[in-house]
Amino acid sequence: MSLPPDAVACPVPRTESERVLLAHGEGGRLMRRLIRDLLLPRLDNAALRPLADGAVLPSLAGQLVLSTDSYVVSPLFFPGGDIGKLAVHGTVNDLAVCGARPLYFTLGLILEEGLTLDTLRQVLESVGEAARACGVHVVTGDTKVVPRGAADGLFLNTTGVGELRPGCVLAAEQVLPGDCVLVSGTLGDHGIAVLAAREHLDLGPRVMSDTAPLQELVALLLDDGVRVRFLRDATRGGVAAVLHEMAESAAVSVLVEEAALPVSEAVRGACEILGLDPLHVANEGKLVAVVAAEDAGRALALMRGHRLGAAAAIIGEVRSRDLTPVQVRGLLGALRMLDEPAGAPLPRIC
Amino acid sequence: MSLPPDAVACPVPRTESERVLLAHGEGGRLMRRLIRDLLLPRLDNAALRPLADGAVLPSLAGQLVLSTDSYVVSPLFFPGGDIGKLAVHGTVNDLAVCGARPLYFTLGLILEEGLTLDTLRQVLESVGEAARACGVHVVTGDTKVVPRGAADGLFLNTTGVGELRPGCVLAAEQVLPGDCVLVSGTLGDHGIAVLAAREHLDLGPRVMSDTAPLQELVALLLDDGVRVRFLRDATRGGVAAVLHEMAESAAVSVLVEEAALPVSEAVRGACEILGLDPLHVANEGKLVAVVAAEDAGRALALMRGHRLGAAAAIIGEVRSRDLTPVQVRGLLGALRMLDEPAGAPLPRIC
């Protein structure tokens, strides 16, 4: 396997001259300058501007939803995205699948001494763009710097606050035998894209990360009155991890139809080379939705009408609990057990 | 300088047999087991229990306050505290000085492959204890594992949601010439404690970190109707950083009386050996309060009546803006300019 010339068409730091110093993380003048010069212009909003220890925000009428994620993806830039975009989309999606409208975000930066300021600038640019596109505000943050070797470049944490849609109850416990399982598009793109970029693998046609915000897809289903039982964005551990968790919490089993799984040719090929099952590979912009059987067709049509759901599919159904939490019916009709991932085949995918 | 036998009276991992694996961070069975076995028993509460992508919480009547901090302190355990306690107290304090009652917390873990599970267990124990003591609930979290060498042991992120006290407005812009500046106790304890533990320095008498939650001290002042203009907990960069930031935001100057500064003998001695100014050294449980001059005596008495404020002092006053943002009147009456810390003398202090 060799390095294809266009394997990582990602921004490369333009200048090496300015780097993060330990002093940038220590609460003094350099840190203030970093925040004013690099952060504020890219994330500016009224709540952030005072740069106090916390952000004071309006009260919310509805119930609060709170979600947090740290991002340690390697490399920081990969085909189709970067750690900044991922951090915004990931937390937007976690809120959306709880039935919340994402509103306010915090941003925690852990920087390794020696990181170029240019890299940081590009990541912040990306955070800002993604936040604007998703209609969320980064209202407060924190910056720490650790000495060379004590972290790998840059880690992010995003915590999001959302407001629950009135009356919205989504939970694995709502899932019933007979319900249908949908996914909003092709599986495994993010995991393969990051792996190929990190290991410089030529796995055939180039795969782009699917990193994307899912709150519009969720809103389409809920606004239309689809009886949605449970939503999850399938990230680490892939769709398999989501189905296993749900099967356990709801005390049901799930039957997946292999023929129905949307997987791109490129990902299918890469998975064959690597010996991976696309159901185990990470996504960063794919909704798993469990809906009442009678509403499944409508849910599918709604998803397919959105640019992020063009390849949506009904991939299986919920059954009464039996010995096997998740089974897959293969292309030739034989049933096999789908393993719960123990770990994951691909570390540092998000 | 040699290692005093009792320099770090902190828990030492009892067994080396169980360690964090990359697979613990990958969304599968091992991660679920880690969360169920290690996290839940120590942090358990109704909102956390569903272990969904986010926590659904009651609605709040008042305005929201949101604050985030990452913790990268080295070593993880130090005299007087550990990273877990620090992470809870730090975010409690950031919310408290904004005038909020701390309520809900998120916990983000970044673990280095090979960390002993026993260390993790002790840190989580400490997070749980501190949260219970502060009356806050850890309602959702996230765990990532990075390969050996890509992080240093364990980093934490805590993000906190609080509810603003009705009508409470605290901001540097409220500060007026004539106001008094108070601190709630001795300065520099945390910075010296961590430095001595990390570098195995024998700096004379042992210094303990002052890590502590400040919300009760804040409540005492606000409940009693003290005209509080501005509050801040003095962490990285010490009291000097707080006063400089405030002077800039409020367009005022500050005069500090050196004779009034509460500094323990041990910290004073250590600072002399190391050539540090206690005003620049980090604290993790010290309130800086700027109050109307007529209320300063009452504020001082209120602080001194609380166990965390026994050594509180009025350390200076706010003046009209002049050329020097922060001046110190030395013990012999001479004025000197107090530098704003550019970086900080001590990295990875929190």
Short mmCIF file of N, CA and C in Angstrom, two decimals, chain A residues 22-23 25-32 36 51-70 72 94 97-98 104 106-108 110 139-147 149-152 155 157 159 161 164 232-233 236-237 241 245 248 340-344 346-348 350, chain B residues 22-23 25-32 36 51-70 72 94 97-98 104 106-108 110 139-147 149-152 155 157 159 161 164 232-233 236-237 241 245 248 340-344 346-348 350:
data_model
loop_
_atom_site.label_atom_id
_atom_site.label_comp_id
_atom_site.label_asym_id
_atom_site.label_seq_id
_atom_site.Cartn_x
_atom_site.Cartn_y
_atom_site.Cartn_z
N LEU A 22 3.87 27.26 26.37
CA LEU A 22 3.25 26.93 27.66
C LEU A 22 2.56 28.16 28.25
N ALA A 23 3.19 29.30 28.07
CA ALA A 23 2.66 30.53 28.66
C ALA A 23 1.28 30.90 28.10
N GLY A 25 -1.16 29.14 28.08
CA GLY A 25 -2.21 28.47 28.86
C GLY A 25 -2.27 28.92 30.29
N GLU A 26 -1.59 29.98 30.64
CA GLU A 26 -1.41 30.24 32.06
C GLU A 26 -2.13 31.47 32.61
N GLY A 27 -3.17 31.88 31.93
CA GLY A 27 -4.04 32.89 32.53
C GLY A 27 -3.52 34.31 32.47
N GLY A 28 -2.41 34.54 31.82
CA GLY A 28 -1.85 35.89 31.80
C GLY A 28 -2.05 36.59 30.48
N ARG A 29 -1.11 37.48 30.17
CA ARG A 29 -1.27 38.36 29.02
C ARG A 29 -1.29 37.58 27.70
N LEU A 30 -0.39 36.60 27.58
CA LEU A 30 -0.33 35.84 26.33
C LEU A 30 -1.63 35.08 26.08
N MET A 31 -2.19 34.56 27.14
CA MET A 31 -3.44 33.82 26.99
C MET A 31 -4.56 34.76 26.58
N ARG A 32 -4.59 35.93 27.22
CA ARG A 32 -5.64 36.89 26.86
C ARG A 32 -5.51 37.28 25.40
N ARG A 36 -8.24 36.87 22.50
CA ARG A 36 -8.76 38.04 21.77
C ARG A 36 -8.46 37.96 20.28
N LEU A 51 -16.00 37.51 28.08
CA LEU A 51 -14.88 36.63 28.45
C LEU A 51 -14.77 36.47 29.96
N ALA A 52 -15.88 36.27 30.61
CA ALA A 52 -15.88 36.04 32.05
C ALA A 52 -15.63 34.55 32.32
N ASP A 53 -15.69 34.18 33.60
CA ASP A 53 -15.45 32.78 33.94
C ASP A 53 -16.58 31.88 33.46
N GLY A 54 -17.73 32.48 33.22
CA GLY A 54 -18.86 31.72 32.71
C GLY A 54 -19.71 32.64 31.86
N ALA A 55 -20.65 32.07 31.13
CA ALA A 55 -21.52 32.86 30.28
C ALA A 55 -22.90 32.93 30.92
N VAL A 56 -23.45 34.13 30.97
CA VAL A 56 -24.80 34.31 31.49
C VAL A 56 -25.75 34.36 30.30
N LEU A 57 -26.74 33.48 30.31
CA LEU A 57 -27.60 33.26 29.14
C LEU A 57 -29.05 33.49 29.50
N PRO A 58 -29.90 33.66 28.50
CA PRO A 58 -31.33 33.84 28.81
C PRO A 58 -31.89 32.57 29.46
N SER A 59 -33.02 32.70 30.13
CA SER A 59 -33.65 31.48 30.66
C SER A 59 -34.36 30.77 29.51
N LEU A 60 -34.52 29.46 29.66
CA LEU A 60 -35.17 28.65 28.64
C LEU A 60 -36.53 28.22 29.16
N ALA A 61 -37.52 28.23 28.28
CA ALA A 61 -38.85 27.81 28.71
C ALA A 61 -38.90 26.30 28.95
N GLY A 62 -38.25 25.57 28.07
CA GLY A 62 -38.38 24.11 28.11
C GLY A 62 -37.37 23.43 29.01
N GLN A 63 -37.39 22.09 28.96
CA GLN A 63 -36.42 21.33 29.73
C GLN A 63 -35.05 21.44 29.08
N LEU A 64 -34.04 21.41 29.94
CA LEU A 64 -32.65 21.47 29.48
C LEU A 64 -32.18 20.10 29.01
N VAL A 65 -31.38 20.08 27.98
CA VAL A 65 -30.65 18.86 27.64
C VAL A 65 -29.17 19.22 27.57
N LEU A 66 -28.34 18.37 28.14
CA LEU A 66 -26.92 18.66 28.29
C LEU A 66 -26.14 17.47 27.74
N SER A 67 -25.12 17.76 26.92
CA SER A 67 -24.29 16.68 26.39
C SER A 67 -22.85 17.14 26.26
N THR A 68 -21.93 16.22 26.43
CA THR A 68 -20.51 16.58 26.35
C THR A 68 -19.74 15.54 25.54
N ASP A 69 -18.70 15.98 24.86
CA ASP A 69 -17.81 15.07 24.14
C ASP A 69 -16.43 15.68 24.05
N SER A 70 -15.42 14.84 24.22
CA SER A 70 -14.06 15.26 23.94
C SER A 70 -13.67 14.68 22.59
N VAL A 72 -10.40 13.65 20.10
CA VAL A 72 -8.97 13.35 20.10
C VAL A 72 -8.57 12.76 18.76
N ASP A 94 -25.63 14.77 19.36
CA ASP A 94 -26.01 14.16 20.64
C ASP A 94 -27.23 14.86 21.24
N VAL A 97 -30.47 13.98 18.94
CA VAL A 97 -31.07 12.65 19.12
C VAL A 97 -31.74 12.49 20.48
N CYS A 98 -31.49 13.43 21.38
CA CYS A 98 -32.26 13.46 22.64
C CYS A 98 -33.57 14.23 22.46
N TYR A 104 -26.49 26.40 22.96
CA TYR A 104 -25.25 27.01 23.48
C TYR A 104 -24.17 25.97 23.65
N THR A 106 -19.98 25.15 24.87
CA THR A 106 -18.71 25.54 25.46
C THR A 106 -17.61 24.87 24.64
N LEU A 107 -16.42 25.46 24.68
CA LEU A 107 -15.28 24.92 23.94
C LEU A 107 -14.07 24.84 24.85
N GLY A 108 -13.62 23.63 25.12
CA GLY A 108 -12.40 23.43 25.92
C GLY A 108 -11.27 23.00 25.01
N ILE A 110 -7.29 21.74 24.77
CA ILE A 110 -6.04 21.29 25.38
C ILE A 110 -5.02 21.27 24.25
N VAL A 139 -20.37 30.01 23.75
CA VAL A 139 -20.55 31.14 24.67
C VAL A 139 -19.47 31.24 25.74
N THR A 140 -18.70 30.18 25.92
CA THR A 140 -17.61 30.27 26.90
C THR A 140 -16.62 29.15 26.60
N GLY A 141 -15.41 29.29 27.11
CA GLY A 141 -14.39 28.31 26.78
C GLY A 141 -13.27 28.28 27.78
N ASP A 142 -12.29 27.47 27.48
CA ASP A 142 -11.14 27.30 28.36
C ASP A 142 -9.97 26.82 27.52
N THR A 143 -8.78 27.30 27.83
CA THR A 143 -7.59 26.90 27.10
C THR A 143 -6.52 26.42 28.06
N LYS A 144 -6.03 25.22 27.85
CA LYS A 144 -4.90 24.71 28.63
C LYS A 144 -3.79 24.33 27.67
N VAL A 145 -2.55 24.54 28.10
CA VAL A 145 -1.41 24.10 27.30
C VAL A 145 -0.60 23.12 28.13
N VAL A 146 -0.23 21.99 27.53
CA VAL A 146 0.62 21.02 28.23
C VAL A 146 1.95 20.92 27.48
N PRO A 147 3.02 20.55 28.20
CA PRO A 147 4.34 20.52 27.56
C PRO A 147 4.40 19.52 26.41
N GLY A 149 4.84 16.57 24.18
CA GLY A 149 4.85 15.15 24.54
C GLY A 149 3.78 14.76 25.53
N ALA A 150 3.13 15.76 26.16
CA ALA A 150 2.10 15.44 27.15
C ALA A 150 0.70 15.38 26.53
N ALA A 151 0.59 15.77 25.27
CA ALA A 151 -0.66 15.57 24.53
C ALA A 151 -0.26 15.50 23.06
N ASP A 152 -1.20 15.10 22.21
CA ASP A 152 -0.85 14.96 20.80
C ASP A 152 -1.50 16.07 19.99
N PHE A 155 -6.52 18.63 21.58
CA PHE A 155 -7.76 17.93 21.93
C PHE A 155 -8.83 19.00 22.15
N ASN A 157 -12.90 19.79 23.69
CA ASN A 157 -14.13 19.34 24.32
C ASN A 157 -15.23 20.31 23.96
N THR A 159 -19.23 20.99 24.98
CA THR A 159 -20.41 20.64 25.77
C THR A 159 -21.54 21.51 25.25
N VAL A 161 -25.72 22.77 25.33
CA VAL A 161 -27.00 22.89 26.02
C VAL A 161 -28.07 23.04 24.96
N LEU A 164 -35.31 20.95 25.17
CA LEU A 164 -36.10 19.79 24.73
C LEU A 164 -37.35 20.28 23.99
N ARG A 232 -30.49 7.79 17.60
CA ARG A 232 -29.11 7.82 18.05
C ARG A 232 -28.25 8.15 16.83
N ASP A 233 -27.17 8.92 17.03
CA ASP A 233 -26.23 9.04 15.92
C ASP A 233 -25.17 7.97 16.12
N ARG A 236 -18.65 6.04 17.30
CA ARG A 236 -17.73 4.95 17.67
C ARG A 236 -18.51 3.65 17.82
N GLY A 237 -17.96 2.58 17.31
CA GLY A 237 -18.65 1.29 17.45
C GLY A 237 -19.69 1.08 16.35
N ALA A 241 -22.95 -0.94 17.62
CA ALA A 241 -22.94 -0.53 19.03
C ALA A 241 -24.29 0.08 19.42
N GLU A 245 -26.75 -1.57 22.29
CA GLU A 245 -27.14 -0.80 23.47
C GLU A 245 -28.66 -0.73 23.59
N GLU A 248 -30.27 -4.03 24.57
CA GLU A 248 -30.13 -4.31 26.00
C GLU A 248 -31.08 -3.44 26.82
N GLU A 340 -21.36 -7.53 19.38
CA GLU A 340 -21.17 -6.18 19.92
C GLU A 340 -19.69 -5.90 19.85
N PRO A 341 -19.30 -4.73 19.34
CA PRO A 341 -17.87 -4.46 19.33
C PRO A 341 -17.35 -4.47 20.77
N ALA A 342 -16.23 -5.14 21.01
CA ALA A 342 -15.65 -5.16 22.36
C ALA A 342 -14.96 -3.84 22.58
N GLY A 343 -14.03 -3.58 21.72
CA GLY A 343 -13.46 -2.24 21.67
C GLY A 343 -13.91 -1.73 20.33
N ALA A 344 -13.01 -1.20 19.55
CA ALA A 344 -13.35 -0.84 18.19
C ALA A 344 -12.13 -1.11 17.36
N LEU A 346 -10.77 0.75 15.30
CA LEU A 346 -10.05 1.95 14.91
C LEU A 346 -10.01 2.97 16.05
N PRO A 347 -8.91 3.07 16.75
CA PRO A 347 -8.86 4.08 17.81
C PRO A 347 -8.73 5.51 17.28
N ARG A 348 -9.05 6.47 18.11
CA ARG A 348 -8.90 7.91 17.81
C ARG A 348 -9.59 8.32 16.51
N CYS A 350 -12.54 9.87 16.67
CA CYS A 350 -13.29 11.10 16.94
C CYS A 350 -12.74 11.78 18.18
N LEU B 22 -6.96 0.84 24.92
CA LEU B 22 -7.56 1.65 23.86
C LEU B 22 -9.03 1.29 23.67
N ALA B 23 -9.33 0.01 23.79
CA ALA B 23 -10.69 -0.47 23.55
C ALA B 23 -11.69 0.11 24.55
N GLY B 25 -12.15 3.04 25.12
CA GLY B 25 -12.65 4.33 24.63
C GLY B 25 -13.44 4.23 23.35
N GLU B 26 -13.80 3.01 22.94
CA GLU B 26 -14.30 2.90 21.58
C GLU B 26 -15.78 2.56 21.44
N GLY B 27 -16.55 2.86 22.46
CA GLY B 27 -17.99 2.77 22.30
C GLY B 27 -18.57 1.38 22.39
N GLY B 28 -17.77 0.38 22.65
CA GLY B 28 -18.28 -0.98 22.67
C GLY B 28 -18.47 -1.51 24.08
N ARG B 29 -18.34 -2.84 24.19
CA ARG B 29 -18.67 -3.53 25.43
C ARG B 29 -17.75 -3.12 26.57
N LEU B 30 -16.46 -3.01 26.29
CA LEU B 30 -15.52 -2.65 27.36
C LEU B 30 -15.81 -1.26 27.90
N MET B 31 -16.16 -0.35 27.02
CA MET B 31 -16.47 1.00 27.45
C MET B 31 -17.73 1.01 28.30
N ARG B 32 -18.73 0.25 27.87
CA ARG B 32 -19.96 0.19 28.66
C ARG B 32 -19.68 -0.37 30.04
N ARG B 36 -20.34 1.40 33.56
CA ARG B 36 -21.24 0.80 34.56
C ARG B 36 -20.51 0.47 35.86
N LEU B 51 -27.74 6.84 30.83
CA LEU B 51 -26.52 6.77 30.02
C LEU B 51 -26.80 7.02 28.55
N ALA B 52 -27.63 7.98 28.26
CA ALA B 52 -27.93 8.33 26.87
C ALA B 52 -26.85 9.28 26.35
N ASP B 53 -27.03 9.76 25.12
CA ASP B 53 -26.05 10.68 24.55
C ASP B 53 -26.05 12.02 25.24
N GLY B 54 -27.16 12.32 25.91
CA GLY B 54 -27.24 13.58 26.64
C GLY B 54 -28.17 13.36 27.82
N ALA B 55 -28.19 14.32 28.73
CA ALA B 55 -29.05 14.20 29.91
C ALA B 55 -30.23 15.15 29.75
N VAL B 56 -31.41 14.65 30.02
CA VAL B 56 -32.61 15.49 29.98
C VAL B 56 -32.91 15.93 31.40
N LEU B 57 -32.98 17.26 31.59
CA LEU B 57 -33.05 17.84 32.93
C LEU B 57 -34.31 18.69 33.08
N PRO B 58 -34.68 19.00 34.30
CA PRO B 58 -35.85 19.87 34.48
C PRO B 58 -35.58 21.25 33.88
N SER B 59 -36.64 22.00 33.63
CA SER B 59 -36.42 23.38 33.17
C SER B 59 -36.06 24.23 34.38
N LEU B 60 -35.34 25.32 34.14
CA LEU B 60 -34.92 26.23 35.21
C LEU B 60 -35.72 27.51 35.09
N ALA B 61 -36.10 28.05 36.24
CA ALA B 61 -36.85 29.31 36.19
C ALA B 61 -35.94 30.48 35.80
N GLY B 62 -34.74 30.47 36.31
CA GLY B 62 -33.87 31.64 36.14
C GLY B 62 -33.02 31.57 34.89
N GLN B 63 -32.12 32.55 34.78
CA GLN B 63 -31.20 32.57 33.66
C GLN B 63 -30.16 31.47 33.84
N LEU B 64 -29.72 30.93 32.72
CA LEU B 64 -28.67 29.90 32.72
C LEU B 64 -27.29 30.54 32.85
N VAL B 65 -26.42 29.87 33.57
CA VAL B 65 -25.01 30.24 33.51
C VAL B 65 -24.23 28.97 33.16
N LEU B 66 -23.28 29.12 32.25
CA LEU B 66 -22.56 27.98 31.70
C LEU B 66 -21.06 28.25 31.83
N SER B 67 -20.32 27.26 32.32
CA SER B 67 -18.87 27.43 32.43
C SER B 67 -18.17 26.11 32.15
N THR B 68 -16.98 26.18 31.57
CA THR B 68 -16.23 24.96 31.25
C THR B 68 -14.78 25.10 31.64
N ASP B 69 -14.15 24.01 32.00
CA ASP B 69 -12.73 23.99 32.31
C ASP B 69 -12.18 22.60 32.03
N SER B 70 -10.99 22.56 31.45
CA SER B 70 -10.26 21.30 31.34
C SER B 70 -9.19 21.31 32.41
N VAL B 72 -5.53 19.57 33.59
CA VAL B 72 -4.35 18.83 33.10
C VAL B 72 -3.26 18.82 34.17
N ASP B 94 -16.29 28.83 39.20
CA ASP B 94 -16.54 29.70 38.04
C ASP B 94 -18.02 30.08 37.95
N VAL B 97 -18.90 32.61 41.02
CA VAL B 97 -18.47 34.01 40.88
C VAL B 97 -19.24 34.75 39.79
N CYS B 98 -19.98 34.00 38.97
CA CYS B 98 -20.91 34.66 38.03
C CYS B 98 -22.25 34.95 38.71
N TYR B 104 -25.78 21.34 37.55
CA TYR B 104 -25.53 20.14 36.76
C TYR B 104 -24.15 20.19 36.12
N THR B 106 -21.16 18.14 33.56
CA THR B 106 -20.74 17.07 32.66
C THR B 106 -19.30 16.72 33.00
N LEU B 107 -18.91 15.51 32.66
CA LEU B 107 -17.55 15.06 32.94
C LEU B 107 -16.97 14.42 31.69
N GLY B 108 -15.93 15.02 31.14
CA GLY B 108 -15.23 14.46 29.99
C GLY B 108 -13.89 13.90 30.43
N ILE B 110 -10.29 12.15 29.25
CA ILE B 110 -9.34 11.72 28.23
C ILE B 110 -8.29 10.90 28.96
N VAL B 139 -24.32 14.70 35.35
CA VAL B 139 -25.48 14.12 34.67
C VAL B 139 -25.16 13.45 33.35
N THR B 140 -23.99 13.73 32.79
CA THR B 140 -23.62 13.08 31.54
C THR B 140 -22.11 13.18 31.38
N GLY B 141 -21.55 12.34 30.53
CA GLY B 141 -20.10 12.33 30.40
C GLY B 141 -19.65 11.73 29.10
N ASP B 142 -18.34 11.62 28.97
CA ASP B 142 -17.73 11.10 27.76
C ASP B 142 -16.35 10.57 28.12
N THR B 143 -15.98 9.44 27.52
CA THR B 143 -14.67 8.84 27.79
C THR B 143 -13.94 8.60 26.48
N LYS B 144 -12.74 9.13 26.38
CA LYS B 144 -11.88 8.85 25.23
C LYS B 144 -10.57 8.27 25.75
N VAL B 145 -10.01 7.34 24.98
CA VAL B 145 -8.69 6.80 25.32
C VAL B 145 -7.76 7.09 24.16
N VAL B 146 -6.57 7.59 24.46
CA VAL B 146 -5.57 7.82 23.42
C VAL B 146 -4.37 6.91 23.69
N PRO B 147 -3.63 6.56 22.63
CA PRO B 147 -2.52 5.61 22.82
C PRO B 147 -1.45 6.16 23.77
N GLY B 149 1.54 7.75 25.34
CA GLY B 149 2.38 8.82 24.84
C GLY B 149 1.60 9.95 24.18
N ALA B 150 0.30 9.74 23.93
CA ALA B 150 -0.49 10.78 23.27
C ALA B 150 -1.20 11.68 24.28
N ALA B 151 -1.14 11.33 25.56
CA ALA B 151 -1.62 12.21 26.64
C ALA B 151 -0.84 11.82 27.87
N ASP B 152 -0.94 12.63 28.91
CA ASP B 152 -0.17 12.32 30.12
C ASP B 152 -1.10 11.82 31.22
N PHE B 155 -6.70 13.51 31.61
CA PHE B 155 -7.18 14.89 31.59
C PHE B 155 -8.69 14.86 31.85
N ASN B 157 -12.43 17.18 31.78
CA ASN B 157 -13.16 18.42 31.50
C ASN B 157 -14.44 18.39 32.32
N THR B 159 -17.90 20.71 32.70
CA THR B 159 -18.70 21.85 32.28
C THR B 159 -19.88 21.91 33.23
N VAL B 161 -23.57 23.78 34.62
CA VAL B 161 -24.73 24.64 34.38
C VAL B 161 -25.23 25.12 35.74
N LEU B 164 -28.77 31.52 37.55
CA LEU B 164 -28.39 32.84 38.07
C LEU B 164 -29.32 33.24 39.20
N ARG B 232 -14.35 36.98 41.50
CA ARG B 232 -13.57 36.08 40.65
C ARG B 232 -12.83 35.11 41.56
N ASP B 233 -12.68 33.88 41.14
CA ASP B 233 -11.78 33.01 41.90
C ASP B 233 -10.41 33.12 41.25
N ARG B 236 -5.11 30.31 37.87
CA ARG B 236 -3.87 30.53 37.11
C ARG B 236 -3.57 32.03 37.04
N GLY B 237 -2.31 32.38 37.22
CA GLY B 237 -1.95 33.79 37.14
C GLY B 237 -2.17 34.50 38.47
N ALA B 241 -3.42 38.33 38.05
CA ALA B 241 -4.13 38.20 36.77
C ALA B 241 -5.56 38.71 36.90
N GLU B 245 -7.00 41.92 34.76
CA GLU B 245 -8.15 41.77 33.87
C GLU B 245 -9.25 42.74 34.26
N GLU B 248 -8.44 46.36 33.41
CA GLU B 248 -8.62 46.66 31.99
C GLU B 248 -10.10 46.76 31.62
N GLU B 340 1.51 42.29 35.07
CA GLU B 340 0.55 41.27 34.67
C GLU B 340 1.38 40.05 34.29
N PRO B 341 1.03 38.88 34.81
CA PRO B 341 1.82 37.72 34.38
C PRO B 341 1.70 37.57 32.87
N ALA B 342 2.86 37.34 32.20
CA ALA B 342 2.81 37.15 30.74
C ALA B 342 2.34 35.74 30.48
N GLY B 343 3.07 34.81 31.03
CA GLY B 343 2.58 33.44 31.07
C GLY B 343 2.34 33.22 32.54
N ALA B 344 2.82 32.11 33.05
CA ALA B 344 2.77 31.92 34.49
C ALA B 344 4.04 31.21 34.86
N LEU B 346 4.36 28.69 36.60
CA LEU B 346 4.16 27.27 36.89
C LEU B 346 3.15 26.65 35.96
N PRO B 347 3.60 25.90 34.94
CA PRO B 347 2.62 25.26 34.06
C PRO B 347 1.93 24.07 34.71
N ARG B 348 0.83 23.67 34.15
CA ARG B 348 0.05 22.48 34.56
C ARG B 348 -0.28 22.47 36.05
N CYS B 350 -3.36 23.33 36.99
CA CYS B 350 -4.78 22.97 37.13
C CYS B 350 -5.25 22.27 35.86
#
